[in-house]
Amino acid sequence: MSGRFDFSVEPPENVWFNGKLVPWKEATVPATAMGASGSLAVFEGVKAYWNEQRKNLYVVHLGAHLRRLFESMKIVRMAPPIPLEHMAEAVVALLRANQLRQDTYIRPVAFYDGVKLPSFRYTIGQPPELLIATQAFFTHLLTHKGKKCAISSWSRISDNSQPPRVKCMSNYQNNRLAFTQANLDGYDDAIMLDERGKVTEGTMSCLFMVRNDVVTTPPVTSSILEGITRTAVIQMCREDLRLPVVEREIDRTELYVSEEAFLCGTGEEITAIVTVDRMPVGNGEPGPVFKAVEQLYHDVVRGIDGRYADWRTPVYE
Ligand code: PMP
């Protein structure tokens, strides 16, 4: 699996930094702030899809992503410097200012500057710096072949030590260890188990399986990031595809005998899992539930299908 992000793309013309549009080159953090500004950061990954026919860009689930960012800030005791609504306006203003007319990844970050606040001990209740950056991405919806996944020997972090519900940069060391091990071992991605050995999620995505015709996903208390795409998939399965959906614990061996399995997330989009630990899932090809979910998700986020209008924030109208 590759090609979801093109790292050779130009940086954005502007970023939004602490309330202002700033040319990308000028939005800098001192080198000595590096460790703190990265580790003491919470962030979001949001996507906007371009609709060529309507000549419009749709930001997907903007409100839900910003709500999660504000929840992350609350849990780590950052004082939000601006209201959520202002941040939503800032995202749209930035996309307009950069005149983006292509699929775009948007990254809001709230972080402590390690020069002004050189230790986490000074940060309690302080307002963070706020940055919003943009980057082109290339969708793999409706094009990909599916992922070969390994069950990782790294355990997923848990709510009592480093809560996965918080989308903070430092959590991703856990995901990186699992992904790197899987990748070096010849897999496309890893599925992580919690400390009790129950299935949690992929390294940047939530997980679904279809078992005995029931669409099944671990609950939000299973050491997962509370995925926004996960909620969308549950809703589409129930309301549009008329499929039963259950949120319950999943054992690793259930994946081996499931009819289908797939991953979902903003960056991940919807991706079939074709093997787990080299065992084929179903017949080893993307299955019918996955294909129906992928098609509907594609049509909805791009605004081809008018359903779920409240998921889309139009940038140019
Ligand atoms: N889990 C992890 C660890 C992730 O990084 C992501 C991507 N944000 C997800 C799940 C999926 O979340 P969402 O659908 O909100 O993007």
Short mmCIF file of N, CA and C in Angstrom, two decimals, residues 123-257:
data_model
loop_
_atom_site.label_atom_id
_atom_site.label_comp_id
_atom_site.label_asym_id
_atom_site.label_seq_id
_atom_site.Cartn_x
_atom_site.Cartn_y
_atom_site.Cartn_z
N THR A 123 3.20 23.78 32.07
CA THR A 123 2.15 23.87 31.04
C THR A 123 0.73 23.73 31.57
N ILE A 124 0.57 23.33 32.82
CA ILE A 124 -0.77 22.96 33.32
C ILE A 124 -1.76 24.12 33.14
N GLY A 125 -2.81 23.87 32.38
CA GLY A 125 -3.85 24.88 32.20
C GLY A 125 -3.46 26.03 31.29
N GLN A 126 -2.30 25.97 30.67
CA GLN A 126 -1.86 27.07 29.80
C GLN A 126 -2.48 26.94 28.41
N PRO A 127 -2.69 28.08 27.72
CA PRO A 127 -3.18 27.99 26.35
C PRO A 127 -2.04 27.54 25.41
N PRO A 128 -2.31 26.59 24.52
CA PRO A 128 -1.27 26.16 23.58
C PRO A 128 -1.19 27.07 22.36
N GLU A 129 -0.14 26.90 21.58
CA GLU A 129 -0.07 27.51 20.25
C GLU A 129 -1.02 26.71 19.36
N LEU A 130 -1.59 27.37 18.37
CA LEU A 130 -2.50 26.67 17.46
C LEU A 130 -2.02 26.83 16.03
N LEU A 131 -1.91 25.70 15.37
CA LEU A 131 -1.46 25.72 13.97
C LEU A 131 -2.45 24.93 13.12
N ILE A 132 -2.73 25.41 11.92
CA ILE A 132 -3.48 24.59 10.95
C ILE A 132 -2.67 24.58 9.66
N ALA A 133 -2.33 23.38 9.20
CA ALA A 133 -1.56 23.25 7.96
C ALA A 133 -2.36 22.42 6.96
N THR A 134 -2.02 22.55 5.70
CA THR A 134 -2.71 21.78 4.65
C THR A 134 -1.68 21.07 3.77
N GLN A 135 -2.12 19.97 3.16
CA GLN A 135 -1.23 19.21 2.26
C GLN A 135 -2.08 18.43 1.28
N ALA A 136 -1.65 18.39 0.02
CA ALA A 136 -2.40 17.60 -0.96
C ALA A 136 -2.31 16.12 -0.61
N PHE A 137 -3.36 15.37 -0.91
CA PHE A 137 -3.25 13.92 -0.80
C PHE A 137 -3.93 13.29 -2.00
N PHE A 138 -3.61 12.03 -2.24
CA PHE A 138 -4.20 11.31 -3.36
C PHE A 138 -5.01 10.14 -2.81
N THR A 139 -6.29 10.16 -3.10
CA THR A 139 -7.17 9.15 -2.53
C THR A 139 -6.85 7.76 -3.10
N HIS A 140 -7.06 6.74 -2.29
CA HIS A 140 -6.96 5.38 -2.84
C HIS A 140 -8.32 4.69 -2.82
N LEU A 141 -9.37 5.48 -2.53
CA LEU A 141 -10.72 4.89 -2.55
C LEU A 141 -11.01 4.34 -3.93
N LEU A 142 -11.61 3.19 -4.00
CA LEU A 142 -12.04 2.51 -5.23
C LEU A 142 -10.88 2.04 -6.11
N THR A 143 -9.65 2.07 -5.59
CA THR A 143 -8.53 1.68 -6.45
C THR A 143 -7.66 0.57 -5.85
N HIS A 144 -7.77 0.33 -4.57
CA HIS A 144 -6.70 -0.44 -3.93
C HIS A 144 -7.02 -1.95 -3.87
N LYS A 145 -6.02 -2.68 -3.47
CA LYS A 145 -6.10 -4.14 -3.49
C LYS A 145 -6.30 -4.75 -2.09
N GLY A 146 -6.19 -3.95 -1.07
CA GLY A 146 -6.34 -4.49 0.29
C GLY A 146 -5.00 -4.68 0.97
N LYS A 147 -5.05 -4.79 2.28
CA LYS A 147 -3.82 -4.87 3.07
C LYS A 147 -3.61 -6.25 3.66
N LYS A 148 -2.33 -6.62 3.74
CA LYS A 148 -1.93 -7.83 4.45
C LYS A 148 -1.50 -7.38 5.85
N CYS A 149 -2.20 -7.85 6.85
CA CYS A 149 -1.94 -7.35 8.21
C CYS A 149 -1.36 -8.43 9.11
N ALA A 150 -0.56 -7.98 10.07
CA ALA A 150 -0.03 -8.87 11.10
C ALA A 150 -0.64 -8.47 12.43
N ILE A 151 -0.86 -9.43 13.30
CA ILE A 151 -1.18 -9.09 14.69
C ILE A 151 0.14 -8.70 15.34
N SER A 152 0.20 -7.50 15.91
CA SER A 152 1.45 -7.01 16.46
C SER A 152 1.76 -7.66 17.81
N SER A 153 3.05 -7.83 18.08
CA SER A 153 3.42 -8.28 19.42
C SER A 153 3.56 -7.09 20.37
N TRP A 154 3.44 -5.86 19.84
CA TRP A 154 3.40 -4.68 20.71
C TRP A 154 1.96 -4.50 21.20
N SER A 155 1.76 -4.32 22.51
CA SER A 155 0.41 -4.08 23.03
C SER A 155 0.00 -2.64 22.78
N ARG A 156 -1.30 -2.41 22.60
CA ARG A 156 -1.83 -1.06 22.46
C ARG A 156 -1.79 -0.38 23.83
N ILE A 157 -1.46 0.91 23.83
CA ILE A 157 -1.52 1.71 25.07
C ILE A 157 -2.94 1.69 25.64
N SER A 158 -3.08 2.03 26.93
CA SER A 158 -4.40 1.91 27.53
C SER A 158 -4.79 3.16 28.32
N ASP A 159 -6.08 3.24 28.64
CA ASP A 159 -6.65 4.47 29.20
C ASP A 159 -5.97 4.90 30.50
N ASN A 160 -5.48 3.96 31.27
CA ASN A 160 -4.88 4.31 32.55
C ASN A 160 -3.41 4.70 32.48
N SER A 161 -2.81 4.53 31.30
CA SER A 161 -1.41 4.94 31.21
C SER A 161 -1.25 6.06 30.18
N GLN A 162 -1.69 5.81 28.98
CA GLN A 162 -1.55 6.81 27.92
C GLN A 162 -2.80 6.71 27.04
N PRO A 163 -3.87 7.42 27.41
CA PRO A 163 -5.17 7.14 26.80
C PRO A 163 -5.21 7.30 25.28
N PRO A 164 -5.59 6.22 24.57
CA PRO A 164 -5.67 6.30 23.11
C PRO A 164 -6.77 7.23 22.63
N ARG A 165 -7.72 7.54 23.51
CA ARG A 165 -8.81 8.47 23.16
C ARG A 165 -8.27 9.87 22.86
N VAL A 166 -7.13 10.20 23.48
CA VAL A 166 -6.48 11.50 23.24
C VAL A 166 -5.64 11.35 21.98
N LYS A 167 -5.85 12.25 21.03
CA LYS A 167 -5.04 12.16 19.81
C LYS A 167 -3.82 13.04 20.02
N CYS A 168 -2.82 12.49 20.71
CA CYS A 168 -1.61 13.27 20.96
C CYS A 168 -0.43 12.60 20.27
N MET A 169 0.51 13.46 19.89
CA MET A 169 1.66 12.99 19.10
C MET A 169 2.39 11.85 19.80
N SER A 170 2.56 11.97 21.12
CA SER A 170 3.40 10.98 21.81
C SER A 170 2.76 9.60 21.80
N ASN A 171 1.43 9.51 21.65
CA ASN A 171 0.80 8.18 21.54
C ASN A 171 1.33 7.40 20.35
N TYR A 172 1.75 8.13 19.31
CA TYR A 172 2.05 7.45 18.04
C TYR A 172 3.37 6.70 18.03
N GLN A 173 4.16 6.83 19.10
CA GLN A 173 5.33 5.96 19.22
C GLN A 173 4.87 4.50 19.29
N ASN A 174 3.77 4.27 19.98
CA ASN A 174 3.19 2.92 20.10
C ASN A 174 2.79 2.38 18.71
N ASN A 175 2.12 3.23 17.93
CA ASN A 175 1.68 2.81 16.60
C ASN A 175 2.89 2.61 15.68
N ARG A 176 3.88 3.48 15.85
CA ARG A 176 5.05 3.40 14.97
C ARG A 176 5.83 2.10 15.21
N LEU A 177 5.96 1.73 16.48
CA LEU A 177 6.65 0.47 16.79
C LEU A 177 5.93 -0.70 16.12
N ALA A 178 4.61 -0.71 16.21
CA ALA A 178 3.84 -1.82 15.64
C ALA A 178 3.91 -1.80 14.11
N PHE A 179 3.75 -0.62 13.53
CA PHE A 179 3.78 -0.52 12.06
C PHE A 179 5.16 -0.92 11.53
N THR A 180 6.21 -0.41 12.18
CA THR A 180 7.57 -0.67 11.70
C THR A 180 7.89 -2.15 11.75
N GLN A 181 7.53 -2.77 12.85
CA GLN A 181 7.79 -4.21 12.97
C GLN A 181 7.05 -4.97 11.86
N ALA A 182 5.78 -4.64 11.67
CA ALA A 182 4.97 -5.34 10.66
C ALA A 182 5.55 -5.11 9.26
N ASN A 183 5.91 -3.86 9.00
CA ASN A 183 6.42 -3.52 7.68
C ASN A 183 7.73 -4.23 7.38
N LEU A 184 8.65 -4.25 8.36
CA LEU A 184 9.94 -4.93 8.16
C LEU A 184 9.73 -6.44 8.01
N ASP A 185 8.65 -6.94 8.58
CA ASP A 185 8.35 -8.37 8.45
C ASP A 185 7.56 -8.69 7.17
N GLY A 186 7.33 -7.68 6.34
CA GLY A 186 6.70 -7.93 5.04
C GLY A 186 5.19 -7.75 4.99
N TYR A 187 4.62 -7.12 6.00
CA TYR A 187 3.17 -6.86 6.01
C TYR A 187 2.92 -5.39 5.65
N ASP A 188 1.67 -5.09 5.32
CA ASP A 188 1.30 -3.70 5.01
C ASP A 188 0.95 -2.91 6.26
N ASP A 189 0.45 -3.59 7.27
CA ASP A 189 0.02 -2.87 8.48
C ASP A 189 -0.08 -3.85 9.63
N ALA A 190 -0.25 -3.28 10.84
CA ALA A 190 -0.38 -4.11 12.04
C ALA A 190 -1.75 -3.89 12.67
N ILE A 191 -2.24 -4.94 13.30
CA ILE A 191 -3.44 -4.85 14.14
C ILE A 191 -2.94 -5.03 15.56
N MET A 192 -3.36 -4.12 16.44
CA MET A 192 -2.82 -4.16 17.80
C MET A 192 -3.85 -4.74 18.77
N LEU A 193 -3.35 -5.52 19.74
CA LEU A 193 -4.18 -6.08 20.80
C LEU A 193 -3.98 -5.25 22.07
N ASP A 194 -5.00 -5.25 22.92
CA ASP A 194 -4.82 -4.53 24.19
C ASP A 194 -4.08 -5.43 25.18
N GLU A 195 -3.94 -4.94 26.41
CA GLU A 195 -3.14 -5.69 27.38
C GLU A 195 -3.76 -7.04 27.74
N ARG A 196 -5.08 -7.16 27.48
CA ARG A 196 -5.74 -8.45 27.75
C ARG A 196 -5.79 -9.34 26.52
N GLY A 197 -5.22 -8.88 25.43
CA GLY A 197 -5.17 -9.70 24.23
C GLY A 197 -6.38 -9.54 23.32
N LYS A 198 -7.22 -8.52 23.57
CA LYS A 198 -8.37 -8.29 22.69
C LYS A 198 -7.98 -7.34 21.56
N VAL A 199 -8.65 -7.50 20.43
CA VAL A 199 -8.34 -6.67 19.25
C VAL A 199 -8.71 -5.21 19.54
N THR A 200 -7.81 -4.28 19.16
CA THR A 200 -8.12 -2.85 19.32
C THR A 200 -8.35 -2.21 17.95
N GLU A 201 -7.25 -1.93 17.22
CA GLU A 201 -7.37 -1.18 15.97
C GLU A 201 -6.11 -1.35 15.14
N GLY A 202 -6.10 -0.74 13.96
CA GLY A 202 -4.90 -0.69 13.12
C GLY A 202 -3.98 0.41 13.64
N THR A 203 -2.89 0.71 12.90
CA THR A 203 -1.95 1.70 13.42
C THR A 203 -2.39 3.13 13.14
N MET A 204 -3.33 3.33 12.21
CA MET A 204 -3.90 4.67 12.04
C MET A 204 -5.37 4.57 11.63
N SER A 205 -6.03 3.55 12.15
CA SER A 205 -7.39 3.29 11.68
C SER A 205 -8.14 2.41 12.67
N CYS A 206 -9.47 2.46 12.58
CA CYS A 206 -10.29 1.55 13.36
C CYS A 206 -10.58 0.29 12.55
N LEU A 207 -11.02 -0.75 13.23
CA LEU A 207 -11.15 -2.05 12.58
C LEU A 207 -12.59 -2.57 12.65
N PHE A 208 -13.02 -3.13 11.56
CA PHE A 208 -14.31 -3.83 11.49
C PHE A 208 -14.07 -5.23 10.96
N MET A 209 -14.89 -6.18 11.43
CA MET A 209 -14.92 -7.49 10.77
C MET A 209 -16.39 -7.83 10.51
N VAL A 210 -16.61 -8.73 9.56
CA VAL A 210 -17.96 -9.27 9.35
C VAL A 210 -17.88 -10.72 9.76
N ARG A 211 -18.67 -11.08 10.75
CA ARG A 211 -18.65 -12.46 11.25
C ARG A 211 -20.09 -12.93 11.37
N ASN A 212 -20.41 -14.04 10.74
CA ASN A 212 -21.78 -14.56 10.72
C ASN A 212 -22.77 -13.48 10.29
N ASP A 213 -22.38 -12.72 9.25
CA ASP A 213 -23.21 -11.67 8.64
C ASP A 213 -23.43 -10.46 9.52
N VAL A 214 -22.72 -10.35 10.64
CA VAL A 214 -22.87 -9.18 11.51
C VAL A 214 -21.61 -8.32 11.40
N VAL A 215 -21.80 -7.03 11.12
CA VAL A 215 -20.68 -6.09 11.07
C VAL A 215 -20.28 -5.80 12.52
N THR A 216 -19.03 -6.07 12.86
CA THR A 216 -18.62 -6.07 14.26
C THR A 216 -17.36 -5.22 14.43
N THR A 217 -17.36 -4.40 15.48
CA THR A 217 -16.19 -3.54 15.75
C THR A 217 -15.98 -3.44 17.26
N PRO A 218 -14.72 -3.31 17.71
CA PRO A 218 -14.50 -3.17 19.15
C PRO A 218 -15.16 -1.89 19.68
N PRO A 219 -15.63 -1.90 20.94
CA PRO A 219 -16.25 -0.70 21.51
C PRO A 219 -15.22 0.40 21.77
N VAL A 220 -15.71 1.60 22.06
CA VAL A 220 -14.78 2.73 22.27
C VAL A 220 -13.98 2.57 23.56
N THR A 221 -14.33 1.60 24.40
CA THR A 221 -13.55 1.32 25.62
C THR A 221 -12.50 0.25 25.40
N SER A 222 -12.25 -0.10 24.12
CA SER A 222 -11.27 -1.16 23.81
C SER A 222 -9.91 -0.58 23.42
N SER A 223 -9.47 0.48 24.09
CA SER A 223 -8.15 1.08 23.80
C SER A 223 -8.01 1.49 22.34
N ILE A 224 -9.02 2.22 21.87
CA ILE A 224 -8.96 2.73 20.50
C ILE A 224 -9.09 4.25 20.51
N LEU A 225 -8.66 4.87 19.42
CA LEU A 225 -9.05 6.26 19.20
C LEU A 225 -10.51 6.21 18.78
N GLU A 226 -11.33 7.09 19.35
CA GLU A 226 -12.76 7.08 18.99
C GLU A 226 -12.90 7.63 17.58
N GLY A 227 -12.79 6.73 16.62
CA GLY A 227 -12.70 7.13 15.22
C GLY A 227 -13.97 7.77 14.70
N ILE A 228 -13.79 8.86 13.99
CA ILE A 228 -14.93 9.57 13.40
C ILE A 228 -15.43 8.79 12.16
N THR A 229 -14.51 8.22 11.43
CA THR A 229 -14.91 7.39 10.29
C THR A 229 -15.61 6.13 10.78
N ARG A 230 -15.16 5.61 11.91
CA ARG A 230 -15.81 4.44 12.53
C ARG A 230 -17.29 4.73 12.78
N THR A 231 -17.58 5.89 13.39
CA THR A 231 -18.97 6.27 13.64
C THR A 231 -19.74 6.38 12.32
N ALA A 232 -19.09 6.96 11.31
CA ALA A 232 -19.73 7.12 10.00
C ALA A 232 -20.04 5.75 9.38
N VAL A 233 -19.09 4.82 9.51
CA VAL A 233 -19.28 3.48 8.93
C VAL A 233 -20.45 2.77 9.64
N ILE A 234 -20.49 2.89 10.96
CA ILE A 234 -21.59 2.26 11.71
C ILE A 234 -22.93 2.82 11.21
N GLN A 235 -22.98 4.14 11.06
CA GLN A 235 -24.23 4.79 10.62
C GLN A 235 -24.61 4.36 9.19
N MET A 236 -23.65 4.34 8.30
CA MET A 236 -23.95 3.96 6.90
C MET A 236 -24.39 2.50 6.83
N CYS A 237 -23.74 1.63 7.60
CA CYS A 237 -24.11 0.21 7.59
C CYS A 237 -25.55 0.05 8.06
N ARG A 238 -25.87 0.74 9.16
CA ARG A 238 -27.22 0.57 9.72
C ARG A 238 -28.28 1.23 8.85
N GLU A 239 -28.03 2.48 8.49
CA GLU A 239 -29.11 3.26 7.87
C GLU A 239 -29.24 3.05 6.37
N ASP A 240 -28.14 2.86 5.69
CA ASP A 240 -28.20 2.78 4.23
C ASP A 240 -28.06 1.35 3.73
N LEU A 241 -27.14 0.59 4.33
CA LEU A 241 -26.91 -0.78 3.84
C LEU A 241 -27.77 -1.79 4.59
N ARG A 242 -28.48 -1.29 5.64
CA ARG A 242 -29.41 -2.15 6.40
C ARG A 242 -28.74 -3.40 6.93
N LEU A 243 -27.51 -3.22 7.46
CA LEU A 243 -26.76 -4.35 8.01
C LEU A 243 -26.74 -4.25 9.53
N PRO A 244 -26.81 -5.39 10.22
CA PRO A 244 -26.69 -5.32 11.68
C PRO A 244 -25.24 -4.99 12.08
N VAL A 245 -25.11 -4.09 13.05
CA VAL A 245 -23.77 -3.71 13.53
C VAL A 245 -23.72 -3.92 15.04
N VAL A 246 -22.65 -4.55 15.49
CA VAL A 246 -22.48 -4.79 16.93
C VAL A 246 -21.12 -4.24 17.35
N GLU A 247 -21.10 -3.54 18.49
CA GLU A 247 -19.83 -3.10 19.08
C GLU A 247 -19.54 -4.03 20.25
N ARG A 248 -18.52 -4.86 20.12
CA ARG A 248 -18.17 -5.81 21.18
C ARG A 248 -16.70 -6.18 21.08
N GLU A 249 -16.19 -6.78 22.15
CA GLU A 249 -14.80 -7.26 22.13
C GLU A 249 -14.60 -8.27 21.02
N ILE A 250 -13.41 -8.24 20.43
CA ILE A 250 -13.08 -9.19 19.36
C ILE A 250 -11.79 -9.92 19.75
N ASP A 251 -11.81 -11.24 19.62
CA ASP A 251 -10.60 -12.05 19.82
C ASP A 251 -9.80 -12.10 18.52
N ARG A 252 -8.48 -12.27 18.65
CA ARG A 252 -7.65 -12.31 17.42
C ARG A 252 -8.06 -13.46 16.51
N THR A 253 -8.41 -14.62 17.10
CA THR A 253 -8.72 -15.77 16.25
C THR A 253 -10.05 -15.59 15.50
N GLU A 254 -10.89 -14.68 15.99
CA GLU A 254 -12.11 -14.38 15.23
C GLU A 254 -11.77 -13.75 13.88
N LEU A 255 -10.69 -12.97 13.87
CA LEU A 255 -10.28 -12.36 12.60
C LEU A 255 -9.90 -13.43 11.59
N TYR A 256 -9.25 -14.49 12.09
CA TYR A 256 -8.80 -15.57 11.19
C TYR A 256 -10.00 -16.24 10.49
N VAL A 257 -11.14 -16.28 11.19
CA VAL A 257 -12.28 -17.00 10.62
C VAL A 257 -13.42 -16.06 10.21
#
